[in-house]
Coordinates of C-alpha atoms in Angstrom, one line a residue:
P479 CA 0.1 0.0 -0.1
Y480 CA 1.1 3.5 -0.6
T481 CA 0.0 7.1 0.1
A482 CA 1.2 9.9 -2.3
T483 CA 0.6 13.5 -1.0
A484 CA 1.2 16.9 -2.7
L485 CA 4.1 18.9 -1.2
D486 CA 2.9 22.1 -2.7
G487 CA -0.7 21.6 -1.5
R488 CA -2.1 21.7 -5.0
S489 CA -4.3 18.9 -6.4
I490 CA -2.5 15.9 -7.8
S491 CA -5.9 14.2 -8.9
S492 CA -7.7 15.5 -11.9
T493 CA -10.9 13.7 -10.9
A494 CA -11.4 14.1 -7.3
G495 CA -9.3 17.3 -6.9
S496 CA -7.6 15.9 -3.7
T497 CA -4.1 16.6 -2.5
G498 CA -3.5 12.9 -1.8
I499 CA -3.9 9.5 -3.4
N500 CA -4.1 5.9 -1.7
G501 CA -3.5 2.7 -3.6
T502 CA -1.7 -0.5 -3.8
I503 CA 1.3 -1.8 -6.0
T504 CA 1.8 -5.4 -6.6
I505 CA 5.4 -6.6 -6.8
G506 CA 6.3 -10.1 -8.0
D507 CA 8.6 -12.0 -5.7
A508 CA 8.7 -9.3 -3.2
N509 CA 11.3 -11.2 -1.0
Q510 CA 13.9 -10.7 -3.6
V511 CA 12.9 -7.5 -5.6
G512 CA 13.0 -4.3 -3.8
L513 CA 10.8 -1.2 -4.5
V514 CA 13.1 1.3 -6.2
L515 CA 10.8 3.6 -8.1
A516 CA 7.1 3.9 -8.7
V517 CA 5.8 6.2 -11.4
F518 CA 2.1 7.3 -11.5
D519 CA 0.5 8.5 -14.7
L520 CA -2.1 10.9 -13.5
A521 CA -4.8 12.1 -15.8
T522 CA -4.2 15.8 -15.7
D523 CA -3.4 18.7 -17.9
I524 CA -2.8 21.6 -15.5
C525 CA 1.0 21.1 -15.2
D526 CA 3.2 22.3 -18.1
D527 CA 7.1 22.3 -18.2
Q528 CA 7.0 25.9 -19.3
S529 CA 3.7 27.9 -19.8
I530 CA 5.2 31.3 -21.2
Q531 CA 8.4 32.3 -23.1
I532 CA 9.8 35.7 -23.5
V533 CA 12.6 36.5 -26.0
K534 CA 14.4 39.9 -26.3
T535 CA 16.2 41.2 -29.3
A536 CA 17.5 44.6 -30.7
D537 CA 18.1 46.0 -34.1
R538 CA 21.9 46.3 -33.4
A539 CA 24.7 44.9 -31.3
A540 CA 26.5 48.2 -30.6
A541 CA 25.6 51.8 -30.2
E542 CA 27.0 55.3 -29.2
P543 CA 25.4 58.2 -27.3
G544 CA 22.9 59.8 -29.5
D545 CA 21.9 56.6 -31.2
T546 CA 18.3 55.2 -31.1
V547 CA 17.9 51.4 -30.4
I548 CA 14.8 49.5 -31.3
Y549 CA 14.1 46.7 -28.9
R550 CA 11.6 43.7 -29.7
L551 CA 9.9 41.6 -27.1
S552 CA 8.4 38.4 -28.2
V553 CA 6.1 36.6 -25.7
R554 CA 4.8 33.0 -26.7
N555 CA 2.2 31.1 -25.0
L556 CA 3.5 27.5 -24.4
A557 CA 0.6 26.5 -22.0
T558 CA -2.3 24.1 -22.9
A559 CA -4.7 26.9 -22.1
P560 CA -5.0 30.6 -23.2
L561 CA -3.1 33.3 -21.3
R562 CA -4.7 36.7 -20.3
Q563 CA -3.7 39.8 -18.4
L564 CA -0.2 39.9 -19.9
A565 CA 2.3 42.2 -18.4
V566 CA 6.0 42.6 -19.4
T567 CA 8.5 44.6 -17.2
D568 CA 11.5 45.7 -19.0
V569 CA 14.5 47.5 -16.9
L570 CA 16.6 49.8 -19.1
P571 CA 20.4 50.3 -18.3
L572 CA 22.0 53.5 -17.2
G573 CA 21.8 56.2 -19.8
F574 CA 19.0 54.7 -22.0
Q575 CA 16.0 57.0 -22.4
F576 CA 12.7 55.5 -23.1
V577 CA 10.8 57.0 -26.2
A578 CA 7.2 57.3 -25.0
S579 CA 5.5 57.5 -28.3
S580 CA 7.4 54.5 -29.7
P581 CA 5.7 51.2 -28.4
R582 CA 3.9 49.2 -30.9
S583 CA 2.4 45.7 -30.4
A584 CA 1.0 42.9 -32.7
L585 CA -0.7 39.5 -32.2
G586 CA 0.5 37.6 -35.0
Q587 CA 0.1 39.9 -38.0
N588 CA -2.7 41.9 -36.4
P589 CA -1.8 45.1 -34.4
V590 CA -3.2 45.2 -30.9
P591 CA -3.3 48.2 -28.3
I592 CA -0.5 48.2 -25.9
E593 CA -0.2 50.4 -22.6
A594 CA 3.3 51.5 -21.3
D595 CA 3.9 52.8 -17.8
Q596 CA 7.3 54.2 -17.0
Q597 CA 8.7 54.4 -13.4
G598 CA 12.3 55.7 -13.6
N599 CA 14.3 53.3 -15.8
T600 CA 11.5 50.5 -15.5
I601 CA 9.0 50.3 -18.2
T602 CA 5.9 48.0 -17.8
F603 CA 3.9 47.0 -20.9
R604 CA 0.2 45.7 -20.5
S605 CA -1.9 44.1 -23.1
A606 CA -5.6 43.3 -22.9
A607 CA -5.2 40.5 -25.6
T608 CA -5.7 36.9 -24.8
L609 CA -2.9 34.7 -26.3
A610 CA -4.3 31.4 -27.5
Q611 CA -1.9 28.2 -27.3
G612 CA 1.0 28.7 -29.6
E613 CA 0.3 32.4 -30.2
V614 CA 3.0 35.1 -30.0
L615 CA 2.6 38.7 -28.9
T616 CA 5.3 41.1 -30.2
I617 CA 6.1 44.3 -28.5
A618 CA 8.6 46.9 -30.1
Y619 CA 9.7 50.2 -28.8
A620 CA 12.6 52.6 -29.0
A621 CA 15.2 54.0 -26.5
Q622 CA 17.8 56.6 -27.0
L623 CA 21.3 56.6 -25.6
T624 CA 22.6 59.6 -23.7
P625 CA 26.2 60.3 -22.7
D626 CA 25.5 58.5 -19.2
A627 CA 25.2 55.2 -21.2
L628 CA 29.1 55.2 -21.2
R629 CA 28.9 54.6 -17.3
G630 CA 26.6 51.6 -17.7
N631 CA 26.9 48.1 -18.9
G632 CA 24.4 48.3 -21.6
T633 CA 22.4 45.2 -20.3
N634 CA 18.6 45.3 -19.9
T635 CA 16.3 42.7 -18.5
A636 CA 12.7 41.7 -19.2
I637 CA 10.2 39.7 -17.5
A638 CA 6.8 38.4 -18.7
N639 CA 3.8 37.7 -16.5
A640 CA 0.3 36.3 -17.4
E641 CA -2.6 34.3 -16.0
R642 CA -4.0 31.0 -17.2
T643 CA -7.6 31.1 -18.2
D644 CA -8.4 27.5 -17.0
N645 CA -7.3 27.6 -13.5
G646 CA -6.3 31.3 -12.8
W647 CA -2.6 30.3 -12.0
D648 CA -0.1 33.0 -12.5
V649 CA 2.8 32.1 -15.0
R650 CA 6.0 33.9 -15.7
D651 CA 9.4 33.8 -17.6
G652 CA 12.6 35.6 -17.4
P653 CA 14.6 37.5 -17.1
A654 CA 15.4 37.7 -20.8
L655 CA 18.8 39.6 -21.3
H656 CA 20.1 41.7 -24.1
R657 CA 23.5 43.5 -23.9
L658 CA 24.3 46.3 -26.1
R659 CA 28.0 47.2 -26.6
I660 CA 28.4 50.9 -25.9
Q661 CA 31.0 52.8 -28.1
P662 CA 32.2 56.2 -27.0
G663 CA 32.0 57.7 -30.4
I664 CA 32.6 61.4 -30.6
V665 CA 31.7 61.8 -27.1
A666 CA 35.1 60.4 -26.0
D667 CA 36.9 63.6 -27.4
C668 CA 34.4 66.0 -26.2
G669 CA 34.9 68.3 -23.1
T670 CA 32.8 70.6 -20.9
I671 CA 32.8 74.3 -20.5
L672 CA 31.8 75.6 -17.1
G673 CA 31.3 79.3 -16.2
R674 CA 29.3 82.0 -14.4
V675 CA 28.1 85.6 -14.9
F676 CA 28.5 87.6 -11.7
E677 CA 28.7 91.2 -10.4
D678 CA 32.5 92.0 -9.8
R679 CA 32.6 94.6 -7.0
N680 CA 36.5 94.6 -6.5
F681 CA 37.3 94.2 -10.2
D682 CA 39.7 91.1 -9.6
G683 CA 37.8 88.9 -12.3
E684 CA 36.9 86.4 -9.4
Q685 CA 33.5 85.9 -7.7
Q686 CA 33.6 86.8 -4.0
P687 CA 31.1 85.5 -1.4
D688 CA 29.4 88.8 -1.3
E689 CA 29.3 89.1 -5.2
P690 CA 25.9 87.9 -6.6
G691 CA 25.4 85.8 -9.8
I692 CA 23.4 87.4 -12.7
A693 CA 20.4 85.2 -13.6
N694 CA 19.2 84.8 -17.2
A695 CA 22.3 86.1 -18.9
V696 CA 22.9 84.8 -22.3
I697 CA 26.3 83.6 -23.8
F698 CA 26.6 83.1 -27.5
M699 CA 29.1 80.3 -28.5
D700 CA 31.2 80.2 -31.7
D701 CA 28.9 77.6 -33.1
G702 CA 25.7 79.6 -32.9
N703 CA 24.5 77.9 -29.6
R704 CA 23.3 80.2 -26.8
I705 CA 23.3 79.4 -23.0
T706 CA 21.3 80.9 -20.3
T707 CA 22.5 81.3 -16.7
D708 CA 20.6 79.9 -13.8
E709 CA 19.4 81.8 -10.8
R710 CA 23.0 81.8 -9.4
G711 CA 24.6 83.0 -12.6
L712 CA 26.0 79.6 -13.3
Y713 CA 26.1 77.7 -16.6
S714 CA 27.6 74.6 -18.3
L715 CA 27.9 73.1 -21.6
A716 CA 28.7 69.4 -22.1
N717 CA 29.8 67.4 -25.1
V718 CA 31.7 70.3 -26.6
L719 CA 34.3 69.5 -29.5
P720 CA 37.7 70.2 -28.3
G721 CA 40.1 72.9 -29.6
Y722 CA 39.9 76.8 -29.2
R723 CA 36.3 77.8 -28.4
T724 CA 34.9 81.2 -28.0
G725 CA 31.9 82.7 -26.1
A726 CA 30.5 86.1 -25.8
L727 CA 28.2 87.7 -23.3
D728 CA 25.1 89.4 -24.7
L729 CA 25.0 92.6 -22.7
T730 CA 21.3 93.1 -23.8
S731 CA 20.4 90.2 -21.6
V732 CA 21.8 91.9 -18.5
P733 CA 20.3 95.4 -18.7
G734 CA 21.8 97.9 -16.2
Y735 CA 25.1 96.2 -16.4
A736 CA 28.4 96.6 -18.4
L737 CA 31.6 94.6 -18.5
A738 CA 33.6 95.0 -15.3
P739 CA 37.2 96.1 -15.8
N740 CA 39.8 93.6 -14.7
Q741 CA 42.6 95.1 -12.9
N742 CA 44.8 91.9 -13.0
F743 CA 44.5 90.7 -16.6
I744 CA 43.9 92.5 -19.9
E745 CA 42.3 89.7 -21.8
P746 CA 39.2 89.4 -19.6
N747 CA 38.3 93.1 -20.4
S748 CA 36.9 91.8 -23.9
P749 CA 33.4 91.1 -24.2
S750 CA 34.3 87.6 -25.5
R751 CA 36.5 84.7 -24.1
L752 CA 38.8 82.5 -25.8
V753 CA 39.6 79.1 -24.2
Q754 CA 41.5 75.9 -25.4
L755 CA 39.4 72.7 -24.6
A756 CA 41.6 69.5 -24.4
P757 CA 39.8 66.2 -25.4
G758 CA 37.7 65.1 -22.5
G759 CA 38.8 68.2 -20.6
M760 CA 37.0 70.9 -18.8
V761 CA 37.7 74.7 -18.8
R762 CA 36.1 77.8 -17.2
M763 CA 34.6 80.7 -19.1
N764 CA 33.5 83.5 -16.6
F765 CA 32.1 86.9 -17.3
A766 CA 32.3 89.8 -14.7
V767 CA 29.9 92.7 -15.0
T768 CA 29.3 95.8 -13.0
P769 CA 26.4 98.2 -12.7
I770 CA 26.4 101.0 -15.2
E771 CA 25.7 103.6 -12.4
R772 CA 28.4 102.6 -9.9
P773 CA 28.9 104.2 -6.6
A774 CA 31.4 107.0 -6.4
E775 CA 33.9 105.0 -4.5
Q776 CA 33.9 102.1 -7.0
F777 CA 34.4 104.8 -9.9
T778 CA 37.4 106.3 -8.0
Q779 CA 39.0 103.0 -7.5
E780 CA 38.6 102.1 -11.1
V781 CA 40.3 105.3 -12.3
N782 CA 42.9 105.6 -9.6
P783 CA 43.5 102.0 -8.6

């Protein structure tokens, strides 16, 4: 006699629905033959080796900052019953920016609606479609690489979840991995320009703790780009091509101010600045200004230093 009991608490009998089975096994010559293994063939169709499968691919194996990558998620129903409430969670690597208007979905050859919810670098796709046995739901979307991608590993993961329609059990598969090789491209040679526009009260060309920054000041670069300072008079420009770069302060953006005379160096008295930016380097480009109607003591200090 034997008793079989389900360790997971689920039914092991498709007829009675019980979690245990009692029975008898007949062994010829029991005195000489030991019981090594007994196999029971239960009439049940609720246990599948794998109910759902997810595969993740991309349209390229390598990319650099500024490129756009198209990812494709294929979710296949391997169960013996249809699947519903499909959800795919995809975690993007550092420096990958999800394009919100890009997701597309198709069930076989027929387009189906797809919802995308973004929380940080985690994207969750949900579909109301029901996948019959053997059907494949395809989800495609785009992600753009930023310079921060150089600090990541280019690997993202995707997990698929669904519910069986016959017994309501949750099924899942994953993570499906895809690794994109990140190439530095032109960003490897680019540098950064940092600067500030401030009121120089002692005309030394450096900002002191009591010298305020000028907000909303505009600096024109030699390539035509314009930069606006923040509330503290600071600005920065990343991914700048190396070499000699020029910037000029637009005095019309700082009404009531003129360039402050620099008593230490002649070059900063020009309305423009010339800097040499090394590949991957960083330089400062500051602009000092002073009120047009200056106090008498400041005017005397400027004329008779």
